[in-house]
PDB file of C-alpha atoms in Angstrom:
ATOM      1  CA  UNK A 103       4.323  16.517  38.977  1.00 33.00           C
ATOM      2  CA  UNK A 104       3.591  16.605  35.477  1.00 41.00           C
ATOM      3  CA  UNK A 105       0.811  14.495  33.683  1.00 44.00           C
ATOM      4  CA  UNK A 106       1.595  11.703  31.165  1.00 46.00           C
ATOM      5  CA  UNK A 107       1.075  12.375  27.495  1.00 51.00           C
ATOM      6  CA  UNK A 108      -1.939  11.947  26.342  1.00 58.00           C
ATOM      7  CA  UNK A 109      -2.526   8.985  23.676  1.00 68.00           C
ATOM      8  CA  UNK A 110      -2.859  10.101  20.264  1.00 88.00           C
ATOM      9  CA  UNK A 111      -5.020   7.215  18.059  1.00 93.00           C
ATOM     10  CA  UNK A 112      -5.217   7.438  14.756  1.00 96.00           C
ATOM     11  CA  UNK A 113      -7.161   4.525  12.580  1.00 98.00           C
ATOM     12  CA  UNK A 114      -5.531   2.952   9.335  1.00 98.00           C
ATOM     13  CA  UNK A 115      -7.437   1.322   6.782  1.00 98.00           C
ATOM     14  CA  UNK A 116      -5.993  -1.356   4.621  1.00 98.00           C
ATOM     15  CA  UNK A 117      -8.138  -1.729   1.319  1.00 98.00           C
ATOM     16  CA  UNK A 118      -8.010  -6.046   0.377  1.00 98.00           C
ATOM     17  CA  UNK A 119      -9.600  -5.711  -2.301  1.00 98.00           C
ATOM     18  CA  UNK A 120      -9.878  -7.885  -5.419  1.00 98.00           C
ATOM     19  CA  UNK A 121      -8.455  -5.345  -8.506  1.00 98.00           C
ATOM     20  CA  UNK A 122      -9.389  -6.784 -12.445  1.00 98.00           C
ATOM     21  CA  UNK A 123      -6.887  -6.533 -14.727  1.00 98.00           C
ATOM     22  CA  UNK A 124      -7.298  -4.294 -17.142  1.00 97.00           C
ATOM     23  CA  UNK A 125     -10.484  -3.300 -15.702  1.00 98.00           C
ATOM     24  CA  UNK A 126      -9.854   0.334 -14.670  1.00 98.00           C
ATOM     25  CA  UNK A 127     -13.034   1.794 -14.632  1.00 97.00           C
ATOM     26  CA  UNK A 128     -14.394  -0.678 -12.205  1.00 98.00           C
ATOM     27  CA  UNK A 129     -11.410  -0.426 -10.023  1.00 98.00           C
ATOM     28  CA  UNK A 130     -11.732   2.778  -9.698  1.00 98.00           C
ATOM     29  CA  UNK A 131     -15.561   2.563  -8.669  1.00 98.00           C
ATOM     30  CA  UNK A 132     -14.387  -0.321  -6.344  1.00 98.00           C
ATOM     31  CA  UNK A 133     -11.735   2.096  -4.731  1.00 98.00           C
ATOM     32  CA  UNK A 134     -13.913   4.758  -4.326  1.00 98.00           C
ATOM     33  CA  UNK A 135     -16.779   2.769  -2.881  1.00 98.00           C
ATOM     34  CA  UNK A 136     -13.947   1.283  -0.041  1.00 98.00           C
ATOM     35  CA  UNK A 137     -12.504   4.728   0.771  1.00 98.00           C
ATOM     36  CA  UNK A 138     -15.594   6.609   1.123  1.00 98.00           C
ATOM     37  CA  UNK A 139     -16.440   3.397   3.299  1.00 98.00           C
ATOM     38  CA  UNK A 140     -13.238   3.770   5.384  1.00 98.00           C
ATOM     39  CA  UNK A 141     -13.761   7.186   5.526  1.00 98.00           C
ATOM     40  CA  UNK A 142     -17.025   6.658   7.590  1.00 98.00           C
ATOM     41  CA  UNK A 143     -15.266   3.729   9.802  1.00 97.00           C
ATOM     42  CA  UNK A 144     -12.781   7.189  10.644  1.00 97.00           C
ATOM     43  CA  UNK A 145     -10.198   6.059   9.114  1.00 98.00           C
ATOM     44  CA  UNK A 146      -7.500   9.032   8.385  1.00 97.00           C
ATOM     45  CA  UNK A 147      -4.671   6.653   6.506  1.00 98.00           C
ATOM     46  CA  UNK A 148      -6.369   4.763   3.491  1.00 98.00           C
ATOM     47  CA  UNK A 149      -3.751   2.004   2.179  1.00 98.00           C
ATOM     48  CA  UNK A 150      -4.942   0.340  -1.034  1.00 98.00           C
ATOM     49  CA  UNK A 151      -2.639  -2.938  -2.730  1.00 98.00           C
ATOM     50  CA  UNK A 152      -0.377  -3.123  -5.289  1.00 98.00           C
ATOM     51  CA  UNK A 153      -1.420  -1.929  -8.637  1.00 98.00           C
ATOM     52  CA  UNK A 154      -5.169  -1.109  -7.497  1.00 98.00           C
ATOM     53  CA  UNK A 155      -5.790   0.722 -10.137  1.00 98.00           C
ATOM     54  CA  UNK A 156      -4.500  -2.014 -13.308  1.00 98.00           C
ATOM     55  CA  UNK A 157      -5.037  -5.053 -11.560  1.00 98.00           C
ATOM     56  CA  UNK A 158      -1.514  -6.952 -12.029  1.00 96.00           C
ATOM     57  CA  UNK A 159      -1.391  -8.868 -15.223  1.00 96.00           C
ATOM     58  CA  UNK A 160      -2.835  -5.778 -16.723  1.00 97.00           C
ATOM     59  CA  UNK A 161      -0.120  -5.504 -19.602  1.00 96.00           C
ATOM     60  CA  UNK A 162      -0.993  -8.043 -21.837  1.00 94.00           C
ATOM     61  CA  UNK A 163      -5.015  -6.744 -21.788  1.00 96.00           C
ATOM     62  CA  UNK A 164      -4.757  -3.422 -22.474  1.00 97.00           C
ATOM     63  CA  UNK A 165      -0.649  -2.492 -23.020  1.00 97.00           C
ATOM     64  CA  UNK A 166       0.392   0.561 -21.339  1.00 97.00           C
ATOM     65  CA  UNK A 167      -0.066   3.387 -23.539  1.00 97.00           C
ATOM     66  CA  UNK A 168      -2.893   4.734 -21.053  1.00 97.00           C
ATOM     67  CA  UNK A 169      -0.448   5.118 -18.107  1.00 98.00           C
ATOM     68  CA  UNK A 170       1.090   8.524 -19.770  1.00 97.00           C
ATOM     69  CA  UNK A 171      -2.194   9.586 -20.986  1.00 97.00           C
ATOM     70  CA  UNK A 172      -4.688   8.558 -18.555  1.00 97.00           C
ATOM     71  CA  UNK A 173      -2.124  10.016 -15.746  1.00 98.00           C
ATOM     72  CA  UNK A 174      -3.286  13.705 -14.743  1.00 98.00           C
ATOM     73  CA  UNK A 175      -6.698  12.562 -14.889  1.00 98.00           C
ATOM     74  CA  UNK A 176      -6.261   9.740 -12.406  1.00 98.00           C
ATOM     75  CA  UNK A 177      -4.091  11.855 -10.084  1.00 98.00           C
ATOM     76  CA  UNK A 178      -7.216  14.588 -10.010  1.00 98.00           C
ATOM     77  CA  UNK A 179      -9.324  11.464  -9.317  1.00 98.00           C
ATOM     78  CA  UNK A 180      -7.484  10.227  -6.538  1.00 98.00           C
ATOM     79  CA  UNK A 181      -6.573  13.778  -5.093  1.00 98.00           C
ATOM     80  CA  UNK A 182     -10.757  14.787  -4.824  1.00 98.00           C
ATOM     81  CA  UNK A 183     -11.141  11.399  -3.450  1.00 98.00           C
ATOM     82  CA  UNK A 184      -8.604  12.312  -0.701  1.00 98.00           C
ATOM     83  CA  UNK A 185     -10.070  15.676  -0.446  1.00 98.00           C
ATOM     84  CA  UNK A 186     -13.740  14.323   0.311  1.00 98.00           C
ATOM     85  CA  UNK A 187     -12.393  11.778   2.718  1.00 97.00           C
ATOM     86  CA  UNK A 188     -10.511  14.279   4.690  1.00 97.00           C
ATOM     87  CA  UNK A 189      -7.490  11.288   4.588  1.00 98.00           C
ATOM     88  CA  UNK A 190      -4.180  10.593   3.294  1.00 98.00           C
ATOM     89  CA  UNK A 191      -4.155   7.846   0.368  1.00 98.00           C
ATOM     90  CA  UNK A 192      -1.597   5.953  -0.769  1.00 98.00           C
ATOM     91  CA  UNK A 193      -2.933   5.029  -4.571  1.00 98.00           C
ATOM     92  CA  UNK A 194      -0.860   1.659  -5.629  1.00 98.00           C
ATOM     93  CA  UNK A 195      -0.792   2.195  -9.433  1.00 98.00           C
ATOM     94  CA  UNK A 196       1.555   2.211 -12.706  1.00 98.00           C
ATOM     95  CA  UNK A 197       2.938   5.556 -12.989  1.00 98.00           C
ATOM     96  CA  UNK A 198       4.668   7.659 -15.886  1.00 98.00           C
ATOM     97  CA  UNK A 199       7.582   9.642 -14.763  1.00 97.00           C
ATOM     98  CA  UNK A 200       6.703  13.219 -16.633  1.00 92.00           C
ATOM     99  CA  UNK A 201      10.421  13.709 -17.340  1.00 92.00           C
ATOM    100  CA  UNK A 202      11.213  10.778 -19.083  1.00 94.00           C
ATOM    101  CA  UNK A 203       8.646   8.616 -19.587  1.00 93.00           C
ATOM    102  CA  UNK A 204       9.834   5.168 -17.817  1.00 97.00           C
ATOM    103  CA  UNK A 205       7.059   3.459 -16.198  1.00 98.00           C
ATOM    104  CA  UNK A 206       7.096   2.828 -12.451  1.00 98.00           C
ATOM    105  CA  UNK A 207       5.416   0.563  -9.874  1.00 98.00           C
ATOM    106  CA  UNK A 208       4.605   2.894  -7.610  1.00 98.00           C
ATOM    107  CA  UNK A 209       2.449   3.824  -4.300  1.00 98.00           C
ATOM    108  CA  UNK A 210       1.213   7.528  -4.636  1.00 98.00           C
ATOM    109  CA  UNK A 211       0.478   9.483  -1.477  1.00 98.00           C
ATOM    110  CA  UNK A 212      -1.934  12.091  -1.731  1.00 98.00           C
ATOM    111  CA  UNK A 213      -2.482  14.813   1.416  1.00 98.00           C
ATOM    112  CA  UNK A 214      -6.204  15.178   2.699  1.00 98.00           C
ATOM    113  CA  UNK A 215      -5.954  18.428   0.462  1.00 98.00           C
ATOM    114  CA  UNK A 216      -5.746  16.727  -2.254  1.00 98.00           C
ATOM    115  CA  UNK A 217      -1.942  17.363  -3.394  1.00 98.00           C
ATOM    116  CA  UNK A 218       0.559  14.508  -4.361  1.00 98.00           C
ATOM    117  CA  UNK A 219       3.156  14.901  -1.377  1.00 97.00           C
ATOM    118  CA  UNK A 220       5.394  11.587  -2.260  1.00 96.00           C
ATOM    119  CA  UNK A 221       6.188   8.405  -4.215  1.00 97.00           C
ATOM    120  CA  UNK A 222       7.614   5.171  -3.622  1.00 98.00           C
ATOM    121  CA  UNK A 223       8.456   3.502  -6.950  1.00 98.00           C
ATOM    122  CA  UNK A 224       8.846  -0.236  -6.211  1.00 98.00           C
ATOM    123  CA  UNK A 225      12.709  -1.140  -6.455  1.00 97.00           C
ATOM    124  CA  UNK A 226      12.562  -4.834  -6.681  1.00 94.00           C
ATOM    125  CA  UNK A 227      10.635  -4.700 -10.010  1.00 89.00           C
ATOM    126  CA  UNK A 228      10.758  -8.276 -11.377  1.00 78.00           C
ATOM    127  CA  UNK A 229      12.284  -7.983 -15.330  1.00 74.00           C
ATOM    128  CA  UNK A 230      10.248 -10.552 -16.603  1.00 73.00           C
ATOM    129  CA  UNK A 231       6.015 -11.474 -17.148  1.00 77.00           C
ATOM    130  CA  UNK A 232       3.431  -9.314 -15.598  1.00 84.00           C
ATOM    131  CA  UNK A 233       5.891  -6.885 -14.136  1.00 91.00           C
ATOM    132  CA  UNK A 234       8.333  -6.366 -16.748  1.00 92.00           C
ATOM    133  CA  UNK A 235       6.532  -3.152 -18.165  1.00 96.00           C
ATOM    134  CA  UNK A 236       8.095  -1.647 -15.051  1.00 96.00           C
ATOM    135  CA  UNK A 237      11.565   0.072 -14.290  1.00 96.00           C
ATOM    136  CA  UNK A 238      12.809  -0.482 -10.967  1.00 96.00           C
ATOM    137  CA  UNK A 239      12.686   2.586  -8.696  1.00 97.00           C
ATOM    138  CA  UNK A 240      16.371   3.962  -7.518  1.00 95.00           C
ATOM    139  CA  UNK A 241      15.355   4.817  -3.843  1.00 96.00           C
ATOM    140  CA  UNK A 242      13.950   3.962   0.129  1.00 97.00           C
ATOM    141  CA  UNK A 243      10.886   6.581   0.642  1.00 98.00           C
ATOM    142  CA  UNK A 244      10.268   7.724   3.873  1.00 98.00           C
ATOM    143  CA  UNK A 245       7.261  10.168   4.507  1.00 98.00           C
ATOM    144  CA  UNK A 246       5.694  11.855   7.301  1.00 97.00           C
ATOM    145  CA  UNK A 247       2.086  11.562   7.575  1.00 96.00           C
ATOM    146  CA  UNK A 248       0.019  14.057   9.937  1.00 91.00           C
ATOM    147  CA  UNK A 249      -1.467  12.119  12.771  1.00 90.00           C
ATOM    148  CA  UNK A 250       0.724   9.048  12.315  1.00 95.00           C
ATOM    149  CA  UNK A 251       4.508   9.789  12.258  1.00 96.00           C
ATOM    150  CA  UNK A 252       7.553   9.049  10.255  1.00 97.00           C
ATOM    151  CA  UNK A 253       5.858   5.704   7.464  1.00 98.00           C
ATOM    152  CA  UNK A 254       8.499   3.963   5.488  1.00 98.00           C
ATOM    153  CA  UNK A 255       7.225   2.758   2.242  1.00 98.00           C
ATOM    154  CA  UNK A 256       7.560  -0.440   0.390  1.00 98.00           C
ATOM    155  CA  UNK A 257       5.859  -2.208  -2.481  1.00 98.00           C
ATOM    156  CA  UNK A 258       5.411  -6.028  -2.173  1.00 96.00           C
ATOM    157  CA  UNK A 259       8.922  -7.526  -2.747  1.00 95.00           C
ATOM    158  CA  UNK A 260      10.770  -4.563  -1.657  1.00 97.00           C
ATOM    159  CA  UNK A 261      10.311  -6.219   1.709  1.00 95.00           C
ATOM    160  CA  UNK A 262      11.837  -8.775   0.612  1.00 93.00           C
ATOM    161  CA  UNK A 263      15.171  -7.158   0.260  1.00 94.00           C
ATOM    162  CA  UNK A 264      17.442  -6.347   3.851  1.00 95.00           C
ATOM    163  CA  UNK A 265      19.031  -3.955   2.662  1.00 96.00           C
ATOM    164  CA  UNK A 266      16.117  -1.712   1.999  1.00 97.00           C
ATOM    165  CA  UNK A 267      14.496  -2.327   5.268  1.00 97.00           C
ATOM    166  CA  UNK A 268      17.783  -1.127   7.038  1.00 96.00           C
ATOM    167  CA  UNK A 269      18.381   1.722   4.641  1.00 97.00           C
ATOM    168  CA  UNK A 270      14.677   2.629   5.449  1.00 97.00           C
ATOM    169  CA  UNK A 271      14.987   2.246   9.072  1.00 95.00           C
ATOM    170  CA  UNK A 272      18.155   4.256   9.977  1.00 96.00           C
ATOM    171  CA  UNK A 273      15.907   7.170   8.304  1.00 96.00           C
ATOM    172  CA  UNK A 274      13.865   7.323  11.381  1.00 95.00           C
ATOM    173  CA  UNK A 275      10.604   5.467  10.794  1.00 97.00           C
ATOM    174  CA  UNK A 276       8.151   4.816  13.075  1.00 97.00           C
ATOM    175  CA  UNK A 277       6.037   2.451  11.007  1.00 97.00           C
ATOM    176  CA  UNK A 278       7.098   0.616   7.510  1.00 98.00           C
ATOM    177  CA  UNK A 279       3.717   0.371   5.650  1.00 98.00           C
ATOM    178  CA  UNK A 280       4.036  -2.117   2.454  1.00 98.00           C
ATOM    179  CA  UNK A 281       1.098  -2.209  -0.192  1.00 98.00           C
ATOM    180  CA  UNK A 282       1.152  -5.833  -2.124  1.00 98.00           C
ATOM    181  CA  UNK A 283       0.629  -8.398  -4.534  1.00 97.00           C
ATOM    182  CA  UNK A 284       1.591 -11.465  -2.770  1.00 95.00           C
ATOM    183  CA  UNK A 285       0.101 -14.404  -3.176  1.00 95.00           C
ATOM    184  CA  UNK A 286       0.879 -17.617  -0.863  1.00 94.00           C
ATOM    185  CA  UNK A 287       2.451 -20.194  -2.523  1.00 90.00           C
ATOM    186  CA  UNK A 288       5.467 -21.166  -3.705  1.00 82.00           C
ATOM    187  CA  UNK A 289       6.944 -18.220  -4.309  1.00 87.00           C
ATOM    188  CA  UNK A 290       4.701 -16.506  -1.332  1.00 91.00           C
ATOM    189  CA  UNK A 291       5.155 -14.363   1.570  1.00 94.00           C
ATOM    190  CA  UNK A 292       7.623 -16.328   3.962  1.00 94.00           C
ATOM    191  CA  UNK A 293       8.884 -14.587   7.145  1.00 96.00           C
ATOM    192  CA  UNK A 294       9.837 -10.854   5.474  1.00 97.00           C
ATOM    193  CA  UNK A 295       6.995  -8.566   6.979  1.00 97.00           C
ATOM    194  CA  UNK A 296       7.929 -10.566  10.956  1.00 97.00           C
ATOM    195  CA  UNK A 297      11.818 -10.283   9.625  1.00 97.00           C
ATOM    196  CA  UNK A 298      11.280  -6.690   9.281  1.00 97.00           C
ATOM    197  CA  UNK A 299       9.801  -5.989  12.202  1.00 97.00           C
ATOM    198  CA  UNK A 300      11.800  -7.679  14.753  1.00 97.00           C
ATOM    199  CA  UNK A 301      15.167  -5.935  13.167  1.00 95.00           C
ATOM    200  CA  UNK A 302      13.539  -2.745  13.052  1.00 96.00           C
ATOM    201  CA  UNK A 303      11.465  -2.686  15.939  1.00 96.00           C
ATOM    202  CA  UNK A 304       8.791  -0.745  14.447  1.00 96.00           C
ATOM    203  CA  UNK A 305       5.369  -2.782  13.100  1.00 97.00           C
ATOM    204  CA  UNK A 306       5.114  -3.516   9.671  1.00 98.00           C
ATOM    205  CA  UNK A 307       1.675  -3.068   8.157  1.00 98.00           C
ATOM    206  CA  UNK A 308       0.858  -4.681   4.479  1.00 98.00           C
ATOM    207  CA  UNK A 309      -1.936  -3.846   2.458  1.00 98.00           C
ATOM    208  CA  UNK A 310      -2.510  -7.011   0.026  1.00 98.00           C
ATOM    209  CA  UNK A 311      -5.378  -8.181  -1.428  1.00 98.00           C
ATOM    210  CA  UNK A 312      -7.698 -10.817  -3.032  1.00 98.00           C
ATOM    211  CA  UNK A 313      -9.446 -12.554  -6.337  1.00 98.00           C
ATOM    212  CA  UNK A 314      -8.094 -13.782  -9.138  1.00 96.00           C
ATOM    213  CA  UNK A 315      -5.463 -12.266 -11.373  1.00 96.00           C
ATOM    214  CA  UNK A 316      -2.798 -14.218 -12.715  1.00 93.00           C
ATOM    215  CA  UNK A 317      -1.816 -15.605  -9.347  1.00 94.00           C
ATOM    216  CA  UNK A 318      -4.835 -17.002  -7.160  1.00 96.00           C
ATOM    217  CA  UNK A 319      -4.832 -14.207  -4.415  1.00 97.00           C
ATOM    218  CA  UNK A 320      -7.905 -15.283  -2.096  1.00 97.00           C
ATOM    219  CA  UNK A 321      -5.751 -16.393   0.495  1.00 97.00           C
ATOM    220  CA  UNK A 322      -3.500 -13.879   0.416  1.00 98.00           C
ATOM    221  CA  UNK A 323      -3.133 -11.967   4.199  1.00 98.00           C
ATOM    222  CA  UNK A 324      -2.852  -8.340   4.986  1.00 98.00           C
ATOM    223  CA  UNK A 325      -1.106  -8.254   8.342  1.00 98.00           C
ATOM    224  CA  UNK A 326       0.208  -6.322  10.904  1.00 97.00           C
ATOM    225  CA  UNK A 327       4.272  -7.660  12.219  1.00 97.00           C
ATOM    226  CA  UNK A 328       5.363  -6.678  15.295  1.00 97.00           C
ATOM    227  CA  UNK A 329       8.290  -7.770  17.432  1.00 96.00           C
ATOM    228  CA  UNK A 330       8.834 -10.346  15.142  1.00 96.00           C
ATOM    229  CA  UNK A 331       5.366 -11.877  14.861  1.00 97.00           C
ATOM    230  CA  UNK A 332       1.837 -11.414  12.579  1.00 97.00           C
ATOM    231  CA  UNK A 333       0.005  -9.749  15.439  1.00 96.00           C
ATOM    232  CA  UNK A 334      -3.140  -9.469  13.400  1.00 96.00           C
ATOM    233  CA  UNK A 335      -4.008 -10.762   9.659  1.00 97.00           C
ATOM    234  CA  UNK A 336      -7.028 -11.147   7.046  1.00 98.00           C
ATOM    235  CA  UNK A 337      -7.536 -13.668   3.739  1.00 98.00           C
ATOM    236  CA  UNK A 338     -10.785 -13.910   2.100  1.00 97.00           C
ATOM    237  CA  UNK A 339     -12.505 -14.331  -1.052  1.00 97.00           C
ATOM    238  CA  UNK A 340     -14.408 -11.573  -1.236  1.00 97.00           C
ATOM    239  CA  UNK A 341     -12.787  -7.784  -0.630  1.00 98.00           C
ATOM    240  CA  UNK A 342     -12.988  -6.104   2.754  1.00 98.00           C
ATOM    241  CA  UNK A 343     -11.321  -3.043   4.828  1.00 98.00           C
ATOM    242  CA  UNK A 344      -9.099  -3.903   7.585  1.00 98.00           C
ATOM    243  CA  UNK A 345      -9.215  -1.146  10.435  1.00 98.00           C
ATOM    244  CA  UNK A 346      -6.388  -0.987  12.385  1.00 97.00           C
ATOM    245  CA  UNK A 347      -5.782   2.047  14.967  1.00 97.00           C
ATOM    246  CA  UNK A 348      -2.716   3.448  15.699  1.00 97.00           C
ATOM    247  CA  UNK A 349      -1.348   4.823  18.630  1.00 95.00           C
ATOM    248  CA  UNK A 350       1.469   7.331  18.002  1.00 90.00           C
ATOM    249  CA  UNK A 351       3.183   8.250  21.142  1.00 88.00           C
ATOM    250  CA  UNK A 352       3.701   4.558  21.973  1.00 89.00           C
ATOM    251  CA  UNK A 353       4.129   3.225  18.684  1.00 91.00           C
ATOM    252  CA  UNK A 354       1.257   0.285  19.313  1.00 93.00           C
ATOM    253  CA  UNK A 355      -1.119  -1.248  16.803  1.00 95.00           C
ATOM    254  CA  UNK A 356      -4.641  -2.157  18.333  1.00 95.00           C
ATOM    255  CA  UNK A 357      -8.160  -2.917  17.856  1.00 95.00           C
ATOM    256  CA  UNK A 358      -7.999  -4.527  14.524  1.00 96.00           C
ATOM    257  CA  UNK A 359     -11.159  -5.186  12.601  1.00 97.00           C
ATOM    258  CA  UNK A 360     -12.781  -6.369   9.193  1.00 98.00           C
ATOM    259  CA  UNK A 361     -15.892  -4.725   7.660  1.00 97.00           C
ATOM    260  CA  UNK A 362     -17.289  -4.896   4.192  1.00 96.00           C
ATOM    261  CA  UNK A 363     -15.799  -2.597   1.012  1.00 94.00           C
ATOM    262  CA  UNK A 364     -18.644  -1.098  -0.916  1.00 83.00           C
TER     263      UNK A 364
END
């Protein structure tokens, strides 16, 4: 007779915060109060929004001269943070490809040691307004992340997109993990993270966030999808950490929870 695997748990921490444009010294101090905070909660996967580290209509503040020259700096920020918490962080920030110098929407994953391991550069870029500083990534990233499996990575509106999900998918995932800007509205969020998971079969989990940007974002929902269906969400005001755990040899998302940011 031979005894059933034993569960494997892992928790996941989705920063909704409420990033200032422009304001990237106190996003930073806002990000580091919420990881260190998830950090205590156990959390081992710390997911922040869409452009965290700006804010979104950060262009027309402060231009984007500081991407290129703020950039090793930053990473060495983020990488200690992800060294003290012992976790893997995915950073959502601008980012300056070293080669060339084209600007990129991207999520940044950073190992618990520290090290950049992978990028997603956001693909459906929009070409016009608070976006159109950006050039629209060329690729589906999937990554494997200790503890939690095979995580394919979107930003906001790459969701949005079919194709990408399946061109994600038939790379194996076993979660698709989406950080966001994506206010309700007209315009808003409207069946792509349940569409995603019911033709996948794997949960989708989106990191969004909150305040006021150029889009009202307070009622904008992190969720968790699965079969089809927003198993678990959060809106509010004021930012928060949603704890989620995760539960790799079954593929389940459970025990989902709010708790305060700083």
């Amino acid at each position: 007779m031979t005894q059933a695997t034993a569960a494997s748990t892992t928790t996941i921490a989705l920063l909704h915060l409420a990033p200032r444009p422009g304001e990237i010294e106190a996003n930073r101090g806002a990000l580091e109060q919420a990881v260190r905070r998830a950090a205590a909660h156990g959390a081992r996967l710390i997911v922040t929004p869409e452009l965290a580290v700006s804010g979104y209509g950060f262009r027309d503040l402060i231009g984007t001269d500081w991407i290129a020259a703020g950039q090793p700096a930053l990473f060495a920020w983020a990488g200690a943070l992800a060294r003290e918490s012992k976790a893997s962080l995915v950073l959502g920030t601008p980012e300056a490809d070293p080669e060339d110098g084209k600007l990129f929407n991207s999520m940044v994953l950073f190992a618990p040691d520290g090290s950049v391991v992978g990028r997603h550069r956001k693909v459906n870029a929009l070409r016009v307004g608070s976006e159109s500083w950006s050039t629209p990534g060329d690729r589906t990233s999937v990554f494997t992340i200790e503890g939690i499996g095979r995580l394919g990575f979107f930003v906001c509106a790459d969701m949005y997109s079919p194709r990408l999900v399946d061109e994600t998918a038939v790379q194996g995932v076993d979660l698709l993990l989406s950080s966001a800007a994506w206010a309700p509205g007209l315009h808003g969020p409207n069946g792509e993270w349940e569409r995603a998971s019911a033709k996948t079969g794997r949960p989708v989990l989106v990191c969004n966030r909150t305040g006021k940007d150029v889009l009202d974002f307070d009622e904008a929902q992190s969720v968790a999808a699965v079969d089809g269906a927003i198993a678990f969400s959060h809106a509010s005001p004021e930012p928060r950490i949603a704890l989620v755990d995760w539960t790799t040899n079954t593929h389940r998302l459970t025990n989902w929870r709010i708790t305060g940011a700083a």
